[in-house]
Tab-separated table of C-alpha atoms and ligand atoms in Angstrom:
chain	number	residue	atom	x	y	z
A	1367	MET	CA	139.704	-79.154	-26.183
A	1368	ALA	CA	142.233	-80.478	-28.660
A	1369	ASP	CA	143.808	-77.030	-28.808
A	1370	SER	CA	145.418	-77.841	-25.507
A	1371	VAL	CA	147.741	-80.304	-27.273
A	1372	PRO	CA	150.464	-78.071	-28.694
A	1373	GLY	CA	152.646	-78.960	-31.654
A	1374	ASN	CA	152.198	-81.041	-34.748
A	1375	TYR	CA	151.345	-84.438	-33.332
A	1376	SER	CA	150.054	-87.486	-35.164
A	1377	ILE	CA	146.363	-88.400	-35.057
A	1378	GLN	CA	147.176	-91.224	-32.659
A	1379	THR	CA	148.688	-88.818	-30.139
A	1380	LEU	CA	146.035	-86.198	-30.686
A	1381	LEU	CA	143.152	-88.586	-30.026
A	1382	ALA	CA	144.753	-90.109	-26.943
A	1383	ALA	CA	146.383	-87.055	-25.388
A	1384	ALA	CA	143.987	-84.172	-26.054
A	1385	ALA	CA	142.869	-82.611	-22.798
A	1386	THR	CA	139.361	-81.306	-22.192
A	1387	ASP	CA	138.141	-77.774	-21.561
A	1388	PHE	CA	136.715	-78.945	-18.256
A	1389	GLY	CA	139.386	-78.236	-15.659
A	1390	GLY	CA	141.533	-81.275	-15.059
A	1391	ALA	CA	138.860	-83.771	-16.114
A	1392	VAL	CA	140.309	-86.183	-18.700
A	1393	THR	CA	136.853	-86.954	-20.065
A	1394	PRO	CA	134.192	-84.307	-20.690
A	1395	PRO	CA	131.288	-84.228	-18.229
A	1396	ILE	CA	127.878	-84.933	-19.750
A	1397	MET	CA	126.171	-81.548	-19.776
A	1398	GLN	CA	122.632	-82.851	-19.583
A	1399	THR	CA	120.896	-79.495	-19.901
A	1400	SER	CA	118.636	-78.055	-22.568
A	1401	LEU	CA	119.513	-74.399	-22.006
A	1402	PHE	CA	122.234	-72.161	-20.588
A	1403	THR	CA	121.441	-69.023	-18.610
A	1404	PHE	CA	123.324	-65.714	-18.554
A	1405	ASP	CA	124.726	-63.653	-15.675
A	1406	ASN	CA	123.269	-60.366	-16.887
A	1407	TYR	CA	121.241	-58.626	-19.596
A	1408	HIS	CA	124.288	-57.553	-21.563
A	1409	ALA	CA	125.764	-61.068	-21.806
A	1410	PHE	CA	122.380	-62.467	-22.883
A	1411	ALA	CA	121.911	-59.733	-25.505
A	1412	GLU	CA	125.431	-60.212	-26.897
A	1413	ARG	CA	124.807	-63.942	-27.334
A	1414	MET	CA	121.419	-63.465	-28.972
A	1415	ALA	CA	122.954	-60.940	-31.373
A	1416	GLY	CA	125.627	-63.486	-32.310
A	1417	ARG	CA	128.472	-61.411	-30.849
A	1418	SER	CA	129.541	-64.133	-28.425
A	1419	ASP	CA	129.497	-67.897	-28.842
A	1420	ASP	CA	128.596	-68.998	-25.332
A	1421	PRO	CA	126.284	-72.014	-25.286
A	1422	LEU	CA	122.641	-70.949	-25.458
A	1423	TYR	CA	120.469	-73.942	-26.284
A	1424	THR	CA	121.416	-77.598	-26.796
A	1425	ARG	CA	119.671	-77.856	-30.197
A	1426	VAL	CA	122.585	-75.951	-31.745
A	1427	GLN	CA	125.423	-76.121	-29.199
A	1428	ASN	CA	126.372	-78.053	-26.069
A	1429	PRO	CA	129.843	-78.264	-24.485
A	1430	THR	CA	129.892	-82.104	-24.389
A	1431	VAL	CA	128.975	-82.168	-28.072
A	1432	SER	CA	131.560	-79.446	-28.834
A	1433	ALA	CA	134.265	-81.592	-27.195
A	1434	PHE	CA	133.544	-84.400	-29.692
A	1435	GLU	CA	133.283	-81.943	-32.599
A	1436	ASN	CA	136.636	-80.354	-31.768
A	1437	LEU	CA	138.399	-83.702	-31.510
A	1438	ILE	CA	137.108	-85.094	-34.819
A	1439	ALA	CA	137.788	-81.746	-36.554
A	1440	LYS	CA	141.427	-82.009	-35.467
A	1441	ALA	CA	141.662	-85.637	-36.605
A	1442	GLU	CA	140.319	-84.736	-40.079
A	1443	GLU	CA	142.501	-81.596	-40.203
A	1444	GLY	CA	139.403	-79.465	-40.652
A	1445	GLU	CA	138.648	-76.063	-39.122
A	1446	ALA	CA	135.358	-77.081	-37.515
A	1447	ALA	CA	132.789	-79.857	-37.156
A	1448	VAL	CA	129.073	-80.204	-36.472
A	1449	ALA	CA	127.577	-83.370	-34.981
A	1450	PHE	CA	124.181	-84.933	-35.701
A	1451	ALA	CA	121.807	-87.558	-34.343
A	1452	SER	CA	122.752	-90.060	-37.066
A	1453	GLY	CA	124.872	-90.461	-40.162
A	1454	MET	CA	121.745	-89.869	-42.244
A	1455	ALA	CA	121.004	-86.631	-40.354
A	1456	ALA	CA	124.577	-85.530	-41.133
A	1457	ILE	CA	124.191	-86.437	-44.826
A	1458	SER	CA	120.747	-84.895	-45.330
A	1459	SER	CA	121.535	-81.756	-43.320
A	1460	ALA	CA	124.881	-81.179	-45.031
A	1461	VAL	CA	123.408	-81.617	-48.520
A	1462	ILE	CA	120.313	-79.484	-47.856
A	1463	ALA	CA	122.445	-76.596	-46.596
A	1464	PHE	CA	123.969	-76.191	-50.059
A	1465	VAL	CA	121.449	-77.227	-52.729
A	1466	LYS	CA	118.244	-75.594	-53.974
A	1467	PRO	CA	115.659	-76.482	-56.641
A	1468	GLY	CA	117.201	-76.580	-60.107
A	1469	ASP	CA	120.650	-77.559	-58.845
A	1470	ARG	CA	122.345	-80.777	-59.906
A	1471	ILE	CA	124.082	-83.217	-57.575
A	1472	ALA	CA	126.575	-85.604	-59.214
A	1473	CYS	CA	126.642	-88.715	-57.059
A	1474	VAL	CA	128.928	-91.726	-57.169
A	1475	GLU	CA	127.409	-95.121	-57.971
A	1476	HIS	CA	127.140	-97.674	-55.153
A	1477	VAL	CA	126.514	-94.893	-52.676
A	1478	TYR	CA	125.117	-95.860	-49.242
A	1479	PRO	CA	121.544	-97.063	-50.004
A	1480	ASP	CA	119.767	-94.639	-47.661
A	1481	ALA	CA	121.723	-91.701	-49.124
A	1482	TYR	CA	120.404	-92.853	-52.524
A	1483	ARG	CA	116.845	-93.035	-51.146
A	1484	PHE	CA	117.261	-89.532	-49.678
A	1485	PHE	CA	118.240	-88.175	-53.090
A	1486	GLU	CA	115.514	-90.031	-54.963
A	1487	LYS	CA	112.573	-89.895	-52.547
A	1488	LEU	CA	113.111	-86.539	-50.822
A	1489	LEU	CA	115.338	-84.251	-52.899
A	1490	ARG	CA	114.174	-85.119	-56.418
A	1491	PRO	CA	110.508	-84.226	-55.662
A	1492	PHE	CA	111.785	-80.792	-54.523
A	1493	GLY	CA	113.316	-80.168	-57.952
A	1494	VAL	CA	116.910	-81.172	-57.299
A	1495	GLU	CA	118.445	-83.145	-60.152
A	1496	VAL	CA	120.673	-86.083	-59.204
A	1497	THR	CA	122.899	-87.883	-61.699
A	1498	TYR	CA	124.935	-91.020	-60.928
A	1499	HIS	CA	128.375	-91.797	-62.282
A	1500	SER	CA	130.998	-94.506	-61.952
A	1501	VAL	CA	134.213	-93.962	-60.013
A	1502	GLU	CA	136.089	-94.079	-63.307
A	1503	ALA	CA	133.857	-91.412	-64.872
A	1504	PHE	CA	134.477	-89.091	-61.919
A	1505	GLU	CA	138.232	-89.612	-62.254
A	1506	THR	CA	138.605	-89.343	-66.029
A	1507	ASP	CA	135.783	-87.129	-67.362
A	1508	GLU	CA	136.937	-83.574	-66.704
A	1509	ASN	CA	133.551	-82.160	-67.710
A	1510	LEU	CA	131.338	-84.476	-65.695
A	1511	LEU	CA	130.928	-81.783	-63.033
A	1512	ALA	CA	130.167	-78.893	-65.425
A	1513	GLY	CA	127.168	-77.067	-63.961
A	1514	ALA	CA	126.942	-79.385	-60.922
A	1515	ARG	CA	126.431	-77.666	-57.573
A	1516	LEU	CA	127.625	-80.634	-55.515
A	1517	ALA	CA	129.679	-83.793	-56.044
A	1518	TYR	CA	128.514	-86.373	-53.510
A	1519	LEU	CA	131.212	-89.004	-53.032
A	1520	GLU	CA	131.837	-92.074	-50.949
A	1521	SER	CA	135.254	-93.725	-51.150
A	1522	PRO	CA	135.559	-96.621	-50.845
A	1523	ASN	CA	131.868	-96.917	-51.719
A	1524	THR	CA	129.271	-99.353	-50.382
A	1525	VAL	CA	129.465	-103.172	-50.736
A	1526	VAL	CA	131.782	-103.171	-53.766
A	1527	PHE	CA	134.336	-100.889	-52.052
A	1528	GLU	CA	135.722	-99.116	-55.120
A	1529	ALA	CA	138.242	-96.460	-54.092
A	1530	MET	CA	138.409	-93.096	-55.864
A	1531	ASP	CA	141.370	-90.895	-56.778
A	1532	LEU	CA	140.219	-87.967	-54.637
A	1533	PRO	CA	142.920	-85.423	-55.622
A	1534	ALA	CA	141.970	-85.924	-59.297
A	1535	VAL	CA	138.242	-85.478	-58.634
A	1536	ALA	CA	138.884	-82.483	-56.352
A	1537	ALA	CA	140.869	-80.829	-59.164
A	1538	HIS	CA	137.990	-81.328	-61.665
A	1539	ALA	CA	135.541	-79.955	-59.096
A	1540	LYS	CA	137.636	-76.812	-58.451
A	1541	ARG	CA	137.639	-76.062	-62.167
A	1542	HIS	CA	133.831	-76.183	-62.288
A	1543	GLN	CA	133.331	-74.558	-58.854
A	1544	THR	CA	131.509	-77.644	-57.661
A	1545	LEU	CA	131.413	-78.276	-53.932
A	1546	THR	CA	132.748	-81.735	-52.987
A	1547	MET	CA	131.378	-83.808	-50.118
A	1548	ILE	CA	132.559	-87.283	-49.103
A	1549	ASP	CA	131.367	-90.035	-46.791
A	1550	ASN	CA	134.608	-91.144	-45.069
A	1551	SER	CA	133.054	-93.685	-42.679
A	1552	TRP	CA	134.990	-96.681	-44.083
A	1553	ALA	CA	138.510	-95.244	-43.841
A	1554	THR	CA	138.198	-92.918	-40.827
A	1555	PRO	CA	140.701	-90.015	-40.627
A	1556	LEU	CA	143.312	-92.569	-39.652
A	1557	PHE	CA	143.431	-94.085	-43.147
A	1558	GLN	CA	142.194	-91.166	-45.295
A	1559	GLN	CA	141.965	-87.417	-44.682
A	1560	PRO	CA	139.932	-86.100	-47.623
A	1561	LEU	CA	140.252	-82.420	-46.634
A	1562	THR	CA	144.024	-82.683	-47.104
A	1563	LEU	CA	143.365	-84.139	-50.593
A	1564	GLY	CA	141.299	-81.144	-51.743
A	1565	ILE	CA	137.762	-82.273	-50.810
A	1566	ASP	CA	135.575	-79.533	-49.251
A	1567	ILE	CA	133.356	-81.425	-46.793
A	1568	VAL	CA	133.869	-84.746	-44.975
A	1569	LEU	CA	131.121	-86.603	-43.185
A	1570	HIS	CA	130.832	-89.769	-41.145
A	1571	SER	CA	128.329	-92.185	-39.856
A	1572	ALA	CA	129.838	-92.004	-36.359
A	1573	SER	CA	127.750	-95.094	-35.545
A	1574	LYS	CA	130.526	-97.175	-37.142
A	1575	TYR	CA	134.273	-96.947	-36.428
A	1576	LEU	CA	134.261	-93.567	-34.661
A	1577	SER	CA	132.037	-95.019	-31.950
A	1578	GLY	CA	133.455	-98.518	-32.317
A	1579	HIS	CA	131.285	-100.040	-29.626
A	1580	SER	CA	127.938	-100.534	-31.386
A	1581	ASP	CA	126.226	-98.505	-28.685
A	1582	THR	CA	125.251	-95.288	-30.432
A	1583	VAL	CA	123.836	-93.934	-33.687
A	1584	ALA	CA	125.385	-90.594	-34.646
A	1585	GLY	CA	126.887	-88.531	-37.468
A	1586	VAL	CA	129.324	-85.669	-37.956
A	1587	VAL	CA	130.423	-83.233	-40.673
A	1588	VAL	CA	133.888	-81.599	-40.843
A	1589	ALA	CA	134.899	-78.696	-43.108
A	1590	ARG	CA	136.055	-75.075	-43.265
A	1591	GLN	CA	134.538	-72.826	-40.607
A	1592	ASP	CA	132.247	-70.931	-43.020
A	1593	LEU	CA	130.776	-74.150	-44.423
A	1594	ILE	CA	130.188	-75.589	-40.947
A	1595	ASP	CA	128.600	-72.293	-39.823
A	1596	GLN	CA	126.191	-72.524	-42.757
A	1597	ILE	CA	125.225	-76.123	-41.896
A	1598	ARG	CA	124.873	-75.320	-38.182
A	1599	GLU	CA	122.774	-72.188	-38.747
A	1600	LEU	CA	120.554	-73.588	-41.493
A	1601	SER	CA	120.019	-77.296	-41.217
A	1602	LEU	CA	121.141	-78.163	-37.686
A	1603	ALA	CA	119.103	-75.305	-36.216
A	1604	LEU	CA	116.085	-75.620	-38.524
A	1605	LEU	CA	115.808	-79.378	-39.086
A	1606	GLY	CA	116.984	-79.994	-35.538
A	1607	GLY	CA	118.773	-83.341	-35.852
A	1608	LYS	CA	121.125	-82.647	-32.939
A	1609	LEU	CA	123.375	-85.128	-31.187
A	1610	ALA	CA	122.560	-85.888	-27.534
A	1611	PRO	CA	125.252	-84.958	-24.960
A	1612	PHE	CA	125.420	-88.532	-23.673
A	1613	GLU	CA	126.069	-89.884	-27.168
A	1614	ALA	CA	128.725	-87.205	-27.744
A	1615	PHE	CA	130.403	-88.435	-24.551
A	1616	LEU	CA	130.379	-92.003	-25.924
A	1617	LEU	CA	131.873	-90.784	-29.211
A	1618	THR	CA	134.726	-88.927	-27.519
A	1619	ARG	CA	135.390	-92.129	-25.623
A	1620	GLY	CA	135.349	-94.061	-28.908
A	1621	LEU	CA	137.835	-91.681	-30.546
A	1622	ARG	CA	140.355	-92.222	-27.736
A	1623	THR	CA	140.871	-95.830	-28.906
A	1624	LEU	CA	140.268	-95.357	-32.641
A	1625	THR	CA	143.923	-95.889	-33.566
A	1626	ALA	CA	144.320	-99.125	-31.599
A	1627	ARG	CA	141.040	-100.485	-32.949
A	1628	MET	CA	141.763	-99.589	-36.581
A	1629	HIS	CA	145.183	-101.211	-36.427
A	1630	GLN	CA	143.623	-104.413	-35.085
A	1631	HIS	CA	140.847	-104.310	-37.729
A	1632	GLN	CA	143.527	-103.817	-40.383
A	1633	ALA	CA	145.684	-106.719	-39.171
A	1634	THR	CA	142.687	-109.076	-39.237
A	1635	ALA	CA	141.567	-107.747	-42.627
A	1636	ASN	CA	145.028	-108.289	-44.132
A	1637	GLN	CA	145.016	-111.864	-42.887
A	1638	PHE	CA	141.514	-112.445	-44.311
A	1639	VAL	CA	142.402	-110.951	-47.707
A	1640	ASP	CA	145.404	-113.298	-48.006
A	1641	LYS	CA	143.464	-116.387	-46.989
A	1642	LEU	CA	140.276	-115.554	-48.886
A	1643	SER	CA	142.204	-114.826	-52.081
A	1644	ALA	CA	143.726	-118.311	-51.945
A	1645	HIS	CA	140.480	-120.132	-51.088
A	1646	PRO	CA	138.894	-122.254	-53.868
A	1647	LEU	CA	135.326	-121.358	-52.787
A	1648	VAL	CA	135.977	-117.590	-52.999
A	1649	LYS	CA	135.672	-115.990	-56.433
A	1650	ARG	CA	136.524	-112.381	-55.548
A	1651	VAL	CA	137.651	-110.338	-52.576
A	1652	LEU	CA	136.538	-106.697	-52.566
A	1653	SER	CA	138.826	-104.872	-50.136
A	1654	PRO	CA	140.940	-101.888	-51.220
A	1655	GLY	CA	144.382	-101.846	-49.640
A	1656	PRO	CA	146.726	-98.981	-48.833
A	1657	ASN	CA	147.856	-96.822	-51.770
A	1658	VAL	CA	145.441	-98.221	-54.387
A	1659	VAL	CA	144.539	-94.531	-54.733
A	1660	PRO	CA	146.469	-91.447	-53.547
A	1661	GLY	CA	145.886	-90.692	-49.867
A	1662	LEU	CA	144.357	-94.028	-48.827
A	1663	THR	CA	146.836	-95.353	-46.260
A	1664	GLY	CA	145.150	-98.346	-44.656
A	1665	ARG	CA	142.645	-101.180	-44.944
A	1666	SER	CA	139.631	-101.244	-42.655
A	1667	GLY	CA	137.795	-104.342	-41.486
A	1668	LEU	CA	134.775	-103.931	-43.793
A	1669	MET	CA	135.032	-105.961	-47.003
A	1670	SER	CA	133.036	-108.148	-49.370
A	1671	VAL	CA	133.607	-111.608	-50.792
A	1672	GLU	CA	131.924	-113.172	-53.775
A	1673	LEU	CA	131.367	-116.838	-52.984
A	1674	ASP	CA	131.527	-119.694	-55.456
A	1675	GLY	CA	128.197	-121.028	-56.750
A	1676	ALA	CA	128.779	-124.253	-54.806
A	1677	VAL	CA	128.341	-122.441	-51.470
A	1678	ASP	CA	124.802	-122.509	-50.025
A	1679	ILE	CA	124.791	-118.974	-48.584
A	1680	PRO	CA	121.898	-119.402	-46.079
A	1681	ALA	CA	123.536	-122.621	-44.790
A	1682	PHE	CA	126.900	-120.815	-44.624
A	1683	ALA	CA	125.364	-117.952	-42.620
A	1684	ASP	CA	123.649	-120.353	-40.235
A	1685	THR	CA	126.839	-122.367	-39.652
A	1686	LEU	CA	128.892	-119.366	-38.487
A	1687	ASN	CA	129.422	-119.099	-34.727
A	1688	LEU	CA	131.564	-116.024	-34.126
A	1689	PHE	CA	130.212	-113.988	-37.033
A	1690	ARG	CA	126.717	-112.769	-36.362
A	1691	LEU	CA	124.045	-111.716	-38.845
A	1692	GLY	CA	123.104	-108.050	-38.922
A	1693	VAL	CA	123.269	-104.616	-40.515
A	1694	SER	CA	125.684	-101.857	-39.527
A	1695	TRP	CA	129.421	-102.451	-38.981
A	1696	GLY	CA	132.539	-100.989	-37.383
A	1697	GLY	CA	132.018	-102.359	-33.883
A	1698	PHE	CA	133.951	-104.863	-31.796
A	1699	GLU	CA	131.779	-107.755	-33.027
A	1700	SER	CA	132.151	-109.518	-36.364
A	1701	LEU	CA	129.142	-109.487	-38.667
A	1702	VAL	CA	128.069	-110.829	-42.035
A	1703	LEU	CA	125.450	-109.316	-44.327
A	1704	PRO	CA	124.522	-111.498	-47.321
A	1705	THR	CA	123.811	-109.142	-50.225
A	1706	LYS	CA	120.795	-111.227	-51.273
A	1707	ILE	CA	119.069	-110.011	-48.101
A	1708	ALA	CA	120.017	-106.369	-48.767
A	1709	LEU	CA	118.867	-106.651	-52.395
A	1710	GLU	CA	115.445	-107.763	-51.247
A	1711	GLN	CA	115.066	-104.906	-48.754
A	1712	ALA	CA	111.594	-103.441	-49.220
A	1713	GLY	CA	111.066	-100.532	-51.578
A	1714	GLU	CA	111.232	-100.039	-55.300
A	1715	GLN	CA	114.155	-97.626	-55.085
A	1716	ASN	CA	117.043	-99.891	-54.231
A	1717	SER	CA	120.441	-98.580	-55.297
A	1718	MET	CA	121.988	-102.060	-55.199
A	1719	GLN	CA	119.525	-103.238	-57.836
A	1720	ARG	CA	120.039	-100.099	-59.905
A	1721	PHE	CA	123.836	-100.246	-59.949
A	1722	GLY	CA	124.047	-104.020	-60.038
A	1723	VAL	CA	125.506	-106.097	-57.220
A	1724	SER	CA	125.851	-109.896	-57.375
A	1725	ASP	CA	123.672	-111.795	-54.921
A	1726	ARG	CA	126.675	-114.102	-54.398
A	1727	ILE	CA	128.398	-111.298	-52.455
A	1728	VAL	CA	128.585	-111.413	-48.660
A	1729	ARG	CA	129.754	-108.348	-46.722
A	1730	LEU	CA	131.985	-108.952	-43.694
A	1731	SER	CA	132.650	-106.590	-40.816
A	1732	LEU	CA	135.716	-108.014	-39.087
A	1733	GLY	CA	135.636	-107.176	-35.395
A	1734	LEU	CA	138.168	-107.297	-32.604
A	1735	GLU	CA	138.112	-111.043	-31.901
A	1736	ASP	CA	141.300	-113.096	-32.369
A	1737	PRO	CA	141.870	-113.272	-36.155
A	1738	ASP	CA	142.762	-116.983	-36.027
A	1739	ASP	CA	139.499	-117.796	-34.238
A	1740	LEU	CA	137.589	-115.722	-36.789
A	1741	TRP	CA	139.243	-117.419	-39.744
A	1742	ALA	CA	138.657	-120.904	-38.296
A	1743	ASP	CA	134.958	-120.064	-37.902
A	1744	PHE	CA	134.671	-118.607	-41.396
A	1745	GLU	CA	136.591	-121.420	-43.084
A	1746	ALA	CA	134.608	-124.162	-41.315
A	1747	ALA	CA	131.289	-122.585	-42.338
A	1748	LEU	CA	132.489	-122.231	-45.909
A	1749	SER	CA	133.564	-125.832	-46.345
A	1750	THR	CA	130.559	-127.405	-44.592
A	1751	SER	CA	128.054	-125.367	-46.631
A	1752	ALA	CA	129.490	-126.190	-50.084
A	1753	HIS	CA	127.735	-128.690	-52.371
A	1754	ARG	CA	130.045	-131.348	-53.664
B	523	PLP	C1	125.647	-96.585	-41.741
B	523	PLP	C2	126.106	-95.689	-42.839
B	523	PLP	C3	125.538	-94.420	-43.030
B	523	PLP	C4	124.339	-93.951	-42.229
B	523	PLP	O1	124.664	-93.734	-40.911
B	523	PLP	P1	123.604	-93.858	-39.710
B	523	PLP	O2	124.419	-93.468	-38.548
B	523	PLP	O3	123.134	-95.276	-39.693
B	523	PLP	O4	122.478	-92.922	-40.008
B	523	PLP	C5	126.081	-93.604	-43.991
B	523	PLP	N1	127.111	-94.003	-44.757
B	523	PLP	C6	127.655	-95.225	-44.637
B	523	PLP	C7	128.794	-95.604	-45.526
B	523	PLP	C8	127.169	-96.109	-43.682
B	523	PLP	O5	127.698	-97.327	-43.577
């Protein structure tokens, strides 16, 4: 679909202006069908033999899903994309397509906790070795990736939001012929395009900013055509975690307004960083800004604050009006997640415990409300919940 926008336009124009493949329709119809039939024997045989790429069966291909895939592939400057039923389906399917028993994955610390559980609880028992390294080690140790099949990255990473110098890590990986994969959910292609920085594979939890409306759970992977073909043929087809056409429709709709939403999230986040940094009850603000590393060009609305010991965090959470309590992020609504709650999440394999995160940290997802209203709410809760 996006091919119908000629020329070298910006992401903003591309996402808003791209036409669809469906006649004059400006949004793709929801192709709610499991299979596609063929006009004649020859056409059917050609498709089954892989000599045509007409849609055949919605588990591997559906035109509404393809419309979303084509649009996000353009935004990430990748050749192709493959969508999944969740961010975790995208992560697990992308990793499984490239690793086998005996391989090593080098993973960044403070990775998304369910990605960590996937590595530890599912991949390790199948004989895949996983080693964890700091952002700094990835950047400075040229031999860290020696013998590693895959570098699994997330930048900025989870809760502590450390940003990584991706061109440096991509250069180390090329030298060792290690495939690089990154979770780009925080920055979105608007603020970071990892494929243009030398990373091989980009993936997203599309449940967050790409959707933007907290109404769908989805994931997507973007890369070179041959890598996407491998993921589609192996793990999309055989594990079957496909995206539903209706959810793909919602995601295309989300992408149309991604630029406007990210600029609003950024404006609110900038205001919060300034005010939080000057607040006596805030010890630390964890929110990477533009250009702290090469290729990171903006600040999203997901950040953490470490609160002073005088703040009663449960009382603070219960005093907030506009901010609501919950997991996930990237929607129109503002949320807080006290790390103490995440640290106590059931299960012995908790990456936050392993890599160390202060239970004084609270994660904020700044939504699309008026930033002054949000700050007034936050500030009032902070001051009324502090012991004197
Ligand atoms: C939410 C999230 C995921 C998982 O995505 P789901 O769509 O919930 O499966 C992966 N990575 C990051 C950084 C996330 O925040």
